[in-house]
Amino acid sequence: MKKKFLLSILLMTAFNLLAQNRQINGMVIEQSTGLGMEFVAVSIKGTNLGTLTDESGKFSIQTSQSGPVELEFSFLGYGTKVVSVSGTESVSVTLEKAASILNEVVVIGYGTVRKRDLTGSVVSIKNSEIKAIPAQNPLESIQGKVAGADIQRSNGSASSGLSITIRGNRSIGAGNGPLFIVDGVQTSNIDDINPSSIESIEFLKDASATAIYGWQGANGIIIVTTKKGSAGKVKVSYSSYAGISQVSRYPSVLDGPGYVAIKREANRTVGKWASEADDSKIFNGLELDLIKRNQWLDYQKLLLSNGLQQNHNVGVSAGTDKTKMYFGLDYFGEKGILKFDNIKRYSLRTNIDQTFNSWIKAGFQSQVTTRDESYRRDPLNLANKIIPLGELYDANGDFILYPGGGNSISPLADEQPDQFSNKGKSTSLIANVYLELKPLSGLTFKTNFGANIGNARVGSFEAQNTISRFTSTGSLASYDASNSRFINWDNVATYNKELKDHSFTLTALSSYVESTADNVFAKGEGQLLPGQLFYGLGNAPNNISINSGFTKWNVLSFAGRLNYSYKGKYLLTLTDRADGASRLAKGNKWASFPSVAVAWRISDEGFLANQNLVSDLKLRLSYGVTGNSGIPPYGTQSSLSRVPLAFGETSFLGFAFSPTIGNPGAGWELSKTQNIGLDFGLWNNRLTAAIDVYDTRTSDLLLPRGLPATTGVQTVYQNVGKTRNNGYELSLSSTNVKTKSLTWTSTLTYSHNKEQIVSLVTEGVDDIGNGWFVGQPVSVFYDYEKLGIWQTSEADEAVKFKQVPGDIKVRDLDGNGAIDAVHDRRVLGGVNRPKWYGGLNNNVSYKGFDLGVYVFVRWGQMINPSFLSRYDRQSNLSNSGTIINYWTPENASNDYPRPNANVSGSSTLYFSTLGYVDGSYARIRNLSLGYTFPNLKSNAVKNLRVYVNGTNLFTWTKSAKLKEYDPERGGGESSPMLKTVTFGINLGL
Amino acid sequence: MKNIFIIILSAFSLFFISCEKQLDEYNPSGLTAEAVYTTPSGFDALVNAAYGYQRWWYGKEEGYNISETGTDIWTSAAGDVWPDLSKYANLQSTNTALRDEWNALYAGINLCNAGINRIQDAGYTVGLRKQREAELKFLRAFYYWHIVETWGGVHFTTEETKGIISTANKTPVETFYNLIFEDLQFASTNLANTTTDYGRVTRPAAMAFLARMYLTRGKNAEANSMANAVINGGFGYVLQPKYGDLFLMANNKSKEVLYAVNYANNLTLNDIRSSTFPQGHSRGSNNGHLHFTMKYDDRPRMFRITEYGRPFNRYMPTRALLDLYGPADARYEGSFQEIYFSCTATGGVSRPGDTAVIATRTNYAGTPGGNPGGTYVVYNRNNIYDAASGKVKNTLNYPTLTKHLDPTRLTFNEAQSEKDVLLSD
């Protein structure tokens, strides 16, 4: 065909003089199928002229240009091809799947594989997606984009972390967090890794993918690969953003008049108040005066202000054929919405790869991060509880510590000069060096030595008149310093061999990880000068206490893997790994974790050769065993703990048994996962999808089993019990519109997981004390079922339950005419796990503009947010929320019981039932608009994009009760969640 | 080249073979019973720790709620957090006060059992061994007495828990008391008469407790002779001249005290839960001053002050209790406070004699014009209790039990008090 093509070019040259307003006809053929390709964009380079091919792949295009013209053919996934045409002859062009998605290399455990050859369930996220949402933590940027990964921000404080679980919770006692691997080095989190320096993040979900990590594979693996340098000209990128954040949604509390009304009602209930004339019986003199002046404080408003975020990042990539390097310098700063809540993070990344000769290569990757953090002791809990009547300053302009003459210190007390400081400094180094040898053809030996070294300290000072200390005596200063060192040494040998249609890759590896950590903690009370903060503990006269500790654990592992492919169509992966963990009991330290996976590339079969619909189709099946040893180090040993004790004023040493007893038989927790997956691409991969169905059965749970207290001890880690997680995941990507100037792409993810306890200590028996129920998820709400409030008309019925109208009415489950904790509580319908969650991301780009809208949905989880129970029935110590629609004889509410000056919330029967609510929500997680400057003439600036980005701007909740609450929190209220608008610039030099 | 490769490979495998031993755990900051309880000073630490569990009951809300309320003398006030326990309203085994005490008492029993069974390995001299064994036996008897009187014939053992034990037994009450008598007879024979360690048990204290146990079991003659042995034993006990003085902070360690649960002025030596003592109590030290105080600080011309205490207003006396004291009984005045003087926000009684609140067991209705500083609020017996039935009407204002108050706390909201809890006085 090439010859024909050359010939036609020659012929065309001969005729080119004849061409005036000429028409060029031709056809585009897809290389693998030999069929015509539809919708290929054809244009004449340097002009606006363009067309698309028809269903048989044919096109025609007209031009007035004489002489040779350059035709440009482009199609998504096939790249661009330019063909020079001299005459009017028919052009035949063959397009080949460019280094298409399928040939993309995906990082898997201890190696890489082409996406087409994957047998496991792996999701790969590239840098562009991570950078699309500006965030401190890279995982926050990809929330909802990975099917099966449930990512939630823990709270809105500047230093807050994220929680992530992959495919639900399997373990009750041994932890459910995934393992992170950064450039081959294990780490416990990736907060410190600056998002700009990440090349890709891979999520390994099924056993075929994770079994190679054996002992830590059960909860999924997240592999982060940082950027490498590239040969050629030096590339410099600069990116920067700055943004303003605000509280996204926050529940309000009663204002002054609202509080006065509820307190009057509470006293009316007990006959102490009938009219305003009785106010003096229930309010103190100061309060009466404040009521008269309508003087009250909105503490939320006084405490919360706008937050600021900014990030600056410079990346330099350079190199020659043999030496490649990447440097990145990053600064992230955030000032939270509360005073004293802020963070500054500086990080420096250096990655160097050096090729010495044809068989030796070495390099290192490193990142140093240093953080300055300040943590605010949450004042909002107090701000929401304190009686709102009061003033900030007295007549002399002095700050009033106890507003309204009340008993509670002002929520603003910590903000007064020299009262409060809680600051952390930490530095961490994550670095690894590797040496790669290729002594024989097909054989690679790589040794990778990594370390994660950290030191951190937190110093805290709280004066007497602060929120934490006002119920104690004197100031408290403390200093907590810790050192940690984690090393990870992997040796991996890989051997590739192709024999005709058979292709093998054999991997053998050994791995050793070791963690040591120690810390020292000191505190003292009552220091003379508050200005010394936590830098003069020696000057604290009272209650001095010191402690230090040490922890070490290690794991030794050996593993092997065979990847076999027959004709590129039939794929097999066999893995086995043996791990020995120090923290498990002697004799149970070792376990082996085998897995097997097969995949069939159906689209490569002959019977799918002559069609245009299915461009990719692969079926994957896997089964494997992974482990979890996540009990604390020394968890198998019985230990003693110190009991502080004095006779008279003299300190005496006391040592008693710890409540957790050692178990010399504790062994591995095992998860067996089956996974069926189907990957397909339609219409030349304009639509690609992956569907996975899985079933994980976890046995030998390392359960913190409760022992009868009569033994004098309380818990023991024992291998008992089983859980099951099964579900399905779908991710879909499509290119909805693709023209020369307009592109619209969508990505949809959907995950459903059912989590349940299969058995506990005794088959079929629930553990009510711990709240564990067979057939239910690990964490459920077990309580009475609230029906409403006893109404006036039901007074006679209420009496039978020793209740009166205005009290909480719960269901008498066993119908015996009395309510008791054993027979009338049950696992409430909703569970606090979502029925499903997912995301829909739409990106539209038109010329230089790009618009991204990302919607995230989490549906079906029940939550118990504390503000729904913020109700002081007595209203004498605390304020209540505005949501509290309390019952009165005139207001037949079914939401909240009647205020009552004689009964506190904690002595109200069934008070715990008030807060349960459906926490389902949908939110526009991200909305961004950007503009990329086209055809930059400057030699200096290669590309330039500016954008504005909004996160969490719009949220809908299913329950109207949550209209003032950010449901992502799932219950808490300290450090409210934020909505943020940022402006950013990305510059390439 | 191949040789190099083989050398490298074998070097690595050698490393890993030697690594195998590294899977043994190294735990220098942890302590084990085998290492600690086999030396005299280490065993002392066991005995000392065994006293610690008393603090879970004495000076704590859980203990007051279980032992005082739900009787005909004490009942719920407005701030009561366990009305189920105080009023037997929907009381379940899930009640946290009962659960916490159950846990603490059996943990104490386990430690005493461990000590009594391990003492031969402690390396003590004969004399000290008897003293320490007697202390442990006293404490075991003391804890079992709390268990058997609260729950009846429940789990009983004299063995230390070793390994995973998932069953409990039911044991007749008689078995408990047999052990209690046996242990106390040993203790009251072998303990030293006095101690310089205030709070450590002494022989007369064990004897007094034994006398009480005799009385409990109806062995009146034995009780009588044992009580007389304490009174006439020449141990140097002297009664306070005034009943109320016994509860003054200055008399914390007076000659009237036979046995007390000690709380130190240095609060780190007490039992508050912290990073260094995670098994501690959430409030720590003596909290008795919080629970019996009426809600005075929201009354006109009143503020919360250290002297009057931090009013948790958990429990209030029944009318029956107040009426048990005759009109001239000095013990009533020594125990209850009826009058509050006005005070200021900066702390302290502003004008002694300027009455602001009266909560009285009498029918006093107030003296109009008799109060030059302004009017004062009166809650008399019929305001507090229903005149006919005696049922409580006002759960916020009532005569306050003062014997637990601690005006020496440094700030008015300080929850921890160093006041010792007098068990036998």
CSV table of N, CA and C in Angstrom, one decimal, chain A residues 182-289:
chain,number,residue,atom,x,y,z
A,182,VAL,N,4.5,5.3,47.4
A,182,VAL,CA,5.0,6.5,46.6
A,182,VAL,C,6.3,6.1,46.0
A,183,ASP,N,6.4,6.0,44.7
A,183,ASP,CA,7.6,5.6,44.0
A,183,ASP,C,8.2,4.4,44.6
A,184,GLY,N,7.4,3.4,45.0
A,184,GLY,CA,7.9,2.2,45.5
A,184,GLY,C,8.1,2.1,47.0
A,185,VAL,N,7.8,3.2,47.7
A,185,VAL,CA,8.0,3.3,49.1
A,185,VAL,C,6.7,3.3,49.8
A,186,GLN,N,6.5,2.5,50.8
A,186,GLN,CA,5.2,2.5,51.5
A,186,GLN,C,5.1,3.7,52.4
A,187,THR,N,3.9,4.2,52.5
A,187,THR,CA,3.7,5.3,53.4
A,187,THR,C,2.3,5.3,53.9
A,188,SER,N,2.0,6.0,55.0
A,188,SER,CA,0.7,5.8,55.6
A,188,SER,C,-0.3,6.8,55.1
A,189,ASN,N,0.2,7.9,54.5
A,189,ASN,CA,-0.7,8.8,53.9
A,189,ASN,C,0.0,9.6,52.8
A,190,ILE,N,-0.7,10.4,52.0
A,190,ILE,CA,0.0,11.1,51.0
A,190,ILE,C,-0.4,12.6,51.1
A,191,ASP,N,-0.7,13.0,52.3
A,191,ASP,CA,-0.9,14.5,52.6
A,191,ASP,C,0.2,15.3,52.1
A,192,ASP,N,1.4,14.8,52.3
A,192,ASP,CA,2.6,15.6,52.1
A,192,ASP,C,3.0,15.7,50.6
A,193,ILE,N,2.4,14.8,49.8
A,193,ILE,CA,2.9,14.8,48.4
A,193,ILE,C,2.2,15.9,47.6
A,194,ASN,N,2.9,16.8,47.1
A,194,ASN,CA,2.3,17.9,46.4
A,194,ASN,C,1.7,17.5,45.1
A,195,PRO,N,0.4,17.8,44.9
A,195,PRO,CA,-0.3,17.3,43.7
A,195,PRO,C,0.4,17.6,42.4
A,196,SER,N,1.0,18.7,42.3
A,196,SER,CA,1.6,19.1,41.0
A,196,SER,C,2.8,18.1,40.6
A,197,SER,N,3.4,17.5,41.5
A,197,SER,CA,4.5,16.7,41.2
A,197,SER,C,4.1,15.2,40.9
A,198,ILE,N,2.8,15.0,40.9
A,198,ILE,CA,2.4,13.6,40.7
A,198,ILE,C,2.1,13.3,39.2
A,199,GLU,N,2.7,12.3,38.7
A,199,GLU,CA,2.4,11.9,37.3
A,199,GLU,C,1.1,11.1,37.2
A,200,SER,N,1.0,10.1,38.1
A,200,SER,CA,-0.2,9.3,38.1
A,200,SER,C,-0.5,8.7,39.4
A,201,ILE,N,-1.8,8.4,39.7
A,201,ILE,CA,-2.1,7.6,40.9
A,201,ILE,C,-2.9,6.4,40.4
A,202,GLU,N,-2.5,5.2,40.8
A,202,GLU,CA,-3.2,4.0,40.5
A,202,GLU,C,-4.0,3.5,41.7
A,203,PHE,N,-5.2,3.1,41.5
A,203,PHE,CA,-6.0,2.4,42.5
A,203,PHE,C,-6.1,1.0,42.2
A,204,LEU,N,-5.5,0.1,43.1
A,204,LEU,CA,-5.6,-1.3,42.8
A,204,LEU,C,-6.7,-1.9,43.7
A,205,LYS,N,-7.7,-2.5,43.1
A,205,LYS,CA,-8.9,-2.8,43.9
A,205,LYS,C,-9.1,-4.3,44.1
A,206,ASP,N,-8.9,-5.2,43.1
A,206,ASP,CA,-9.2,-6.6,43.4
A,206,ASP,C,-8.0,-7.4,43.8
A,207,ALA,N,-8.2,-8.6,44.2
A,207,ALA,CA,-7.2,-9.4,44.7
A,207,ALA,C,-6.1,-9.7,43.7
A,208,SER,N,-6.4,-9.8,42.4
A,208,SER,CA,-5.4,-10.0,41.4
A,208,SER,C,-4.4,-8.9,41.4
A,209,ALA,N,-4.9,-7.7,41.6
A,209,ALA,CA,-4.0,-6.5,41.6
A,209,ALA,C,-3.3,-6.3,43.0
A,210,THR,N,-3.9,-6.7,44.1
A,210,THR,CA,-3.4,-6.3,45.4
A,210,THR,C,-2.6,-7.5,46.0
A,211,ALA,N,-2.8,-8.7,45.5
A,211,ALA,CA,-2.2,-9.9,46.2
A,211,ALA,C,-0.7,-9.8,46.2
A,212,ILE,N,-0.1,-9.1,45.3
A,212,ILE,CA,1.3,-9.0,45.3
A,212,ILE,C,1.8,-8.2,46.5
A,213,TYR,N,0.9,-7.4,47.1
A,213,TYR,CA,1.2,-6.8,48.4
A,213,TYR,C,0.7,-7.5,49.6
A,214,GLY,N,0.3,-8.7,49.3
A,214,GLY,CA,-0.1,-9.7,50.4
A,214,GLY,C,-0.6,-9.1,51.7
A,215,TRP,N,0.3,-8.8,52.6
A,215,TRP,CA,-0.1,-8.5,54.0
A,215,TRP,C,-0.9,-7.2,54.1
A,216,GLN,N,-0.7,-6.3,53.1
A,216,GLN,CA,-1.5,-5.1,53.3
A,216,GLN,C,-2.5,-4.9,52.1
A,217,GLY,N,-2.7,-6.0,51.4
A,217,GLY,CA,-3.5,-5.9,50.2
A,217,GLY,C,-5.0,-5.8,50.4
A,218,ALA,N,-5.4,-6.2,51.6
A,218,ALA,CA,-6.9,-6.4,51.8
A,218,ALA,C,-7.7,-5.1,51.6
A,219,ASN,N,-7.1,-4.0,52.0
A,219,ASN,CA,-7.8,-2.8,51.9
A,219,ASN,C,-7.6,-2.0,50.6
A,220,GLY,N,-6.9,-2.6,49.7
A,220,GLY,CA,-6.6,-1.9,48.4
A,220,GLY,C,-5.3,-1.1,48.5
A,221,ILE,N,-4.8,-0.9,47.3
A,221,ILE,CA,-3.4,-0.2,47.3
A,221,ILE,C,-3.6,1.0,46.4
A,222,ILE,N,-2.9,2.1,46.8
A,222,ILE,CA,-2.9,3.3,46.1
A,222,ILE,C,-1.4,3.6,45.7
A,223,ILE,N,-1.1,3.6,44.4
A,223,ILE,CA,0.3,3.8,44.0
A,223,ILE,C,0.4,5.2,43.4
A,224,VAL,N,1.3,5.9,44.0
A,224,VAL,CA,1.6,7.3,43.5
A,224,VAL,C,2.9,7.3,42.7
A,225,THR,N,2.9,7.7,41.5
A,225,THR,CA,4.2,7.8,40.8
A,225,THR,C,4.5,9.3,40.5
A,226,THR,N,5.6,9.8,40.9
A,226,THR,CA,5.9,11.2,40.7
A,226,THR,C,6.6,11.4,39.4
A,227,LYS,N,6.6,12.7,39.0
A,227,LYS,CA,7.1,13.0,37.7
A,227,LYS,C,8.6,12.7,37.5
A,228,LYS,N,8.9,12.4,36.3
A,228,LYS,CA,10.3,12.2,35.9
A,228,LYS,C,10.7,13.3,34.9
A,229,GLY,N,12.0,13.5,34.8
A,229,GLY,CA,12.5,14.5,33.9
A,229,GLY,C,12.4,13.9,32.5
A,230,SER,N,12.6,14.7,31.5
A,230,SER,CA,12.6,14.2,30.1
A,230,SER,C,13.7,14.9,29.3
A,231,ALA,N,14.1,14.1,28.3
A,231,ALA,CA,15.3,14.6,27.5
A,231,ALA,C,14.8,15.8,26.7
A,232,GLY,N,15.8,16.6,26.3
A,232,GLY,CA,15.4,17.7,25.4
A,232,GLY,C,15.5,19.0,26.1
A,233,LYS,N,14.7,20.0,25.6
A,233,LYS,CA,14.8,21.3,26.1
A,233,LYS,C,14.3,21.4,27.6
A,234,VAL,N,14.8,22.3,28.3
A,234,VAL,CA,14.3,22.5,29.7
A,234,VAL,C,12.9,23.0,29.6
A,235,LYS,N,12.1,22.3,30.4
A,235,LYS,CA,10.7,22.8,30.5
A,235,LYS,C,10.4,23.3,31.9
A,236,VAL,N,9.9,24.4,32.0
A,236,VAL,CA,9.5,25.0,33.3
A,236,VAL,C,8.0,25.2,33.4
A,237,SER,N,7.5,24.8,34.4
A,237,SER,CA,6.0,25.0,34.6
A,237,SER,C,5.9,25.8,35.9
A,238,TYR,N,4.9,26.7,35.8
A,238,TYR,CA,4.6,27.5,37.0
A,238,TYR,C,3.1,27.4,37.2
A,239,SER,N,2.7,27.1,38.4
A,239,SER,CA,1.2,27.2,38.6
A,239,SER,C,1.0,27.8,39.9
A,240,SER,N,-0.1,28.5,40.0
A,240,SER,CA,-0.4,29.2,41.2
A,240,SER,C,-1.9,29.4,41.3
A,241,TYR,N,-2.4,29.3,42.5
A,241,TYR,CA,-3.8,29.7,42.7
A,241,TYR,C,-4.0,30.4,44.1
A,242,ALA,N,-5.0,31.1,44.2
A,242,ALA,CA,-5.4,31.7,45.4
A,242,ALA,C,-6.9,31.7,45.5
A,243,GLY,N,-7.3,31.5,46.7
A,243,GLY,CA,-8.8,31.4,46.8
A,243,GLY,C,-9.3,31.8,48.2
A,244,ILE,N,-10.6,32.0,48.2
A,244,ILE,CA,-11.3,32.5,49.4
A,244,ILE,C,-12.2,31.4,49.8
A,245,SER,N,-12.2,31.0,51.1
A,245,SER,CA,-13.2,30.0,51.5
A,245,SER,C,-14.1,30.5,52.6
A,246,GLN,N,-15.3,29.9,52.6
A,246,GLN,CA,-16.3,30.3,53.6
A,246,GLN,C,-16.9,29.0,54.1
A,247,VAL,N,-17.6,29.1,55.3
A,247,VAL,CA,-18.3,28.0,55.8
A,247,VAL,C,-19.4,27.6,54.7
A,248,SER,N,-19.5,26.3,54.4
A,248,SER,CA,-20.4,26.0,53.3
A,248,SER,C,-21.9,26.0,53.8
A,249,ARG,N,-22.1,25.3,54.9
A,249,ARG,CA,-23.5,25.3,55.5
A,249,ARG,C,-23.3,25.0,56.9
A,250,TYR,N,-23.9,25.8,57.8
A,250,TYR,CA,-23.7,25.6,59.2
A,250,TYR,C,-24.9,25.8,60.0
A,251,PRO,N,-25.3,24.9,60.9
A,251,PRO,CA,-26.6,25.0,61.6
A,251,PRO,C,-26.6,26.2,62.6
A,252,SER,N,-27.6,26.9,62.5
A,252,SER,CA,-27.7,28.1,63.4
A,252,SER,C,-28.3,27.7,64.8
A,253,VAL,N,-28.1,28.6,65.7
A,253,VAL,CA,-28.7,28.4,67.0
A,253,VAL,C,-29.6,29.5,67.4
A,254,LEU,N,-30.4,29.4,68.4
A,254,LEU,CA,-31.4,30.4,68.8
A,254,LEU,C,-30.7,31.7,69.1
A,255,ASP,N,-31.3,32.8,68.7
A,255,ASP,CA,-30.8,34.1,69.1
A,255,ASP,C,-31.4,34.5,70.4
A,256,GLY,N,-31.1,35.7,70.9
A,256,GLY,CA,-31.6,36.1,72.2
A,256,GLY,C,-33.1,35.9,72.5
A,257,PRO,N,-33.9,36.5,71.6
A,257,PRO,CA,-35.4,36.3,71.9
A,257,PRO,C,-35.8,34.8,71.8
A,258,GLY,N,-35.2,34.0,70.9
A,258,GLY,CA,-35.5,32.6,70.8
A,258,GLY,C,-35.2,31.9,72.0
A,259,TYR,N,-34.0,32.2,72.6
A,259,TYR,CA,-33.6,31.6,73.8
A,259,TYR,C,-34.5,31.9,75.0
A,260,VAL,N,-34.9,33.2,75.1
A,260,VAL,CA,-35.7,33.7,76.2
A,260,VAL,C,-37.1,32.9,76.1
A,261,ALA,N,-37.6,32.8,74.8
A,261,ALA,CA,-38.9,32.1,74.7
A,261,ALA,C,-38.8,30.6,75.1
A,262,ILE,N,-37.7,29.9,74.8
A,262,ILE,CA,-37.6,28.5,75.2
A,262,ILE,C,-37.5,28.4,76.7
A,263,LYS,N,-36.7,29.3,77.3
A,263,LYS,CA,-36.6,29.2,78.7
A,263,LYS,C,-37.9,29.5,79.5
A,264,ARG,N,-38.6,30.4,79.0
A,264,ARG,CA,-39.9,30.7,79.6
A,264,ARG,C,-40.8,29.5,79.5
A,265,GLU,N,-40.8,28.8,78.3
A,265,GLU,CA,-41.6,27.7,78.1
A,265,GLU,C,-41.2,26.5,79.0
A,266,ALA,N,-39.9,26.4,79.2
A,266,ALA,CA,-39.4,25.3,80.1
A,266,ALA,C,-39.9,25.5,81.5
A,267,ASN,N,-40.0,26.8,81.9
A,267,ASN,CA,-40.5,27.0,83.3
A,267,ASN,C,-42.0,27.1,83.3
A,268,ARG,N,-42.7,27.4,82.2
A,268,ARG,CA,-44.1,27.3,82.2
A,268,ARG,C,-44.6,25.9,82.4
A,269,THR,N,-43.8,25.0,81.8
A,269,THR,CA,-44.1,23.5,81.9
A,269,THR,C,-44.2,23.1,83.4
A,270,VAL,N,-43.3,23.7,84.2
A,270,VAL,CA,-43.3,23.2,85.6
A,270,VAL,C,-44.0,24.2,86.5
A,271,GLY,N,-44.7,25.1,85.9
A,271,GLY,CA,-45.6,26.0,86.7
A,271,GLY,C,-44.8,27.1,87.3
A,272,LYS,N,-43.6,27.4,86.9
A,272,LYS,CA,-42.8,28.5,87.5
A,272,LYS,C,-43.0,29.8,86.8
A,273,TRP,N,-43.5,29.8,85.6
A,273,TRP,CA,-43.6,31.0,84.7
A,273,TRP,C,-45.0,31.0,84.1
A,274,ALA,N,-45.6,32.1,84.2
A,274,ALA,CA,-46.9,32.3,83.5
A,274,ALA,C,-47.0,33.5,82.6
A,275,SER,N,-46.2,34.5,83.0
A,275,SER,CA,-46.2,35.7,82.1
A,275,SER,C,-44.8,36.4,82.4
A,276,GLU,N,-44.6,37.4,81.6
A,276,GLU,CA,-43.3,38.1,81.8
A,276,GLU,C,-43.1,38.6,83.2
A,277,ALA,N,-44.1,38.8,83.9
A,277,ALA,CA,-44.0,39.2,85.3
A,277,ALA,C,-43.1,38.2,86.1
A,278,ASP,N,-43.1,37.0,85.7
A,278,ASP,CA,-42.4,35.9,86.4
A,278,ASP,C,-40.9,35.8,85.9
A,279,ASP,N,-40.5,36.7,84.9
A,279,ASP,CA,-39.2,36.6,84.4
A,279,ASP,C,-38.1,36.6,85.5
A,280,SER,N,-38.4,37.4,86.6
A,280,SER,CA,-37.4,37.6,87.6
A,280,SER,C,-37.2,36.3,88.4
A,281,LYS,N,-38.1,35.4,88.3
A,281,LYS,CA,-38.0,34.1,89.0
A,281,LYS,C,-37.0,33.2,88.2
A,282,ILE,N,-36.9,33.4,86.9
A,282,ILE,CA,-36.1,32.5,86.1
A,282,ILE,C,-34.9,33.1,85.5
A,283,PHE,N,-34.7,34.4,85.4
A,283,PHE,CA,-33.5,35.0,84.9
A,283,PHE,C,-32.8,35.7,86.0
A,284,ASN,N,-31.5,35.8,86.0
A,284,ASN,CA,-30.8,36.6,87.0
A,284,ASN,C,-30.8,38.1,86.6
A,285,GLY,N,-30.4,38.9,87.5
A,285,GLY,CA,-30.5,40.3,87.3
A,285,GLY,C,-29.8,40.8,86.0
A,286,LEU,N,-28.6,40.3,85.8
A,286,LEU,CA,-27.9,40.7,84.6
A,286,LEU,C,-28.7,40.3,83.3
A,287,GLU,N,-29.2,39.1,83.3
A,287,GLU,CA,-30.0,38.6,82.2
A,287,GLU,C,-31.2,39.5,81.9
A,288,LEU,N,-31.9,39.9,83.0
A,288,LEU,CA,-33.1,40.7,82.9
A,288,LEU,C,-32.8,42.0,82.2
A,289,ASP,N,-31.6,42.5,82.6
A,289,ASP,CA,-31.2,43.8,82.0
A,289,ASP,C,-30.9,43.6,80.5
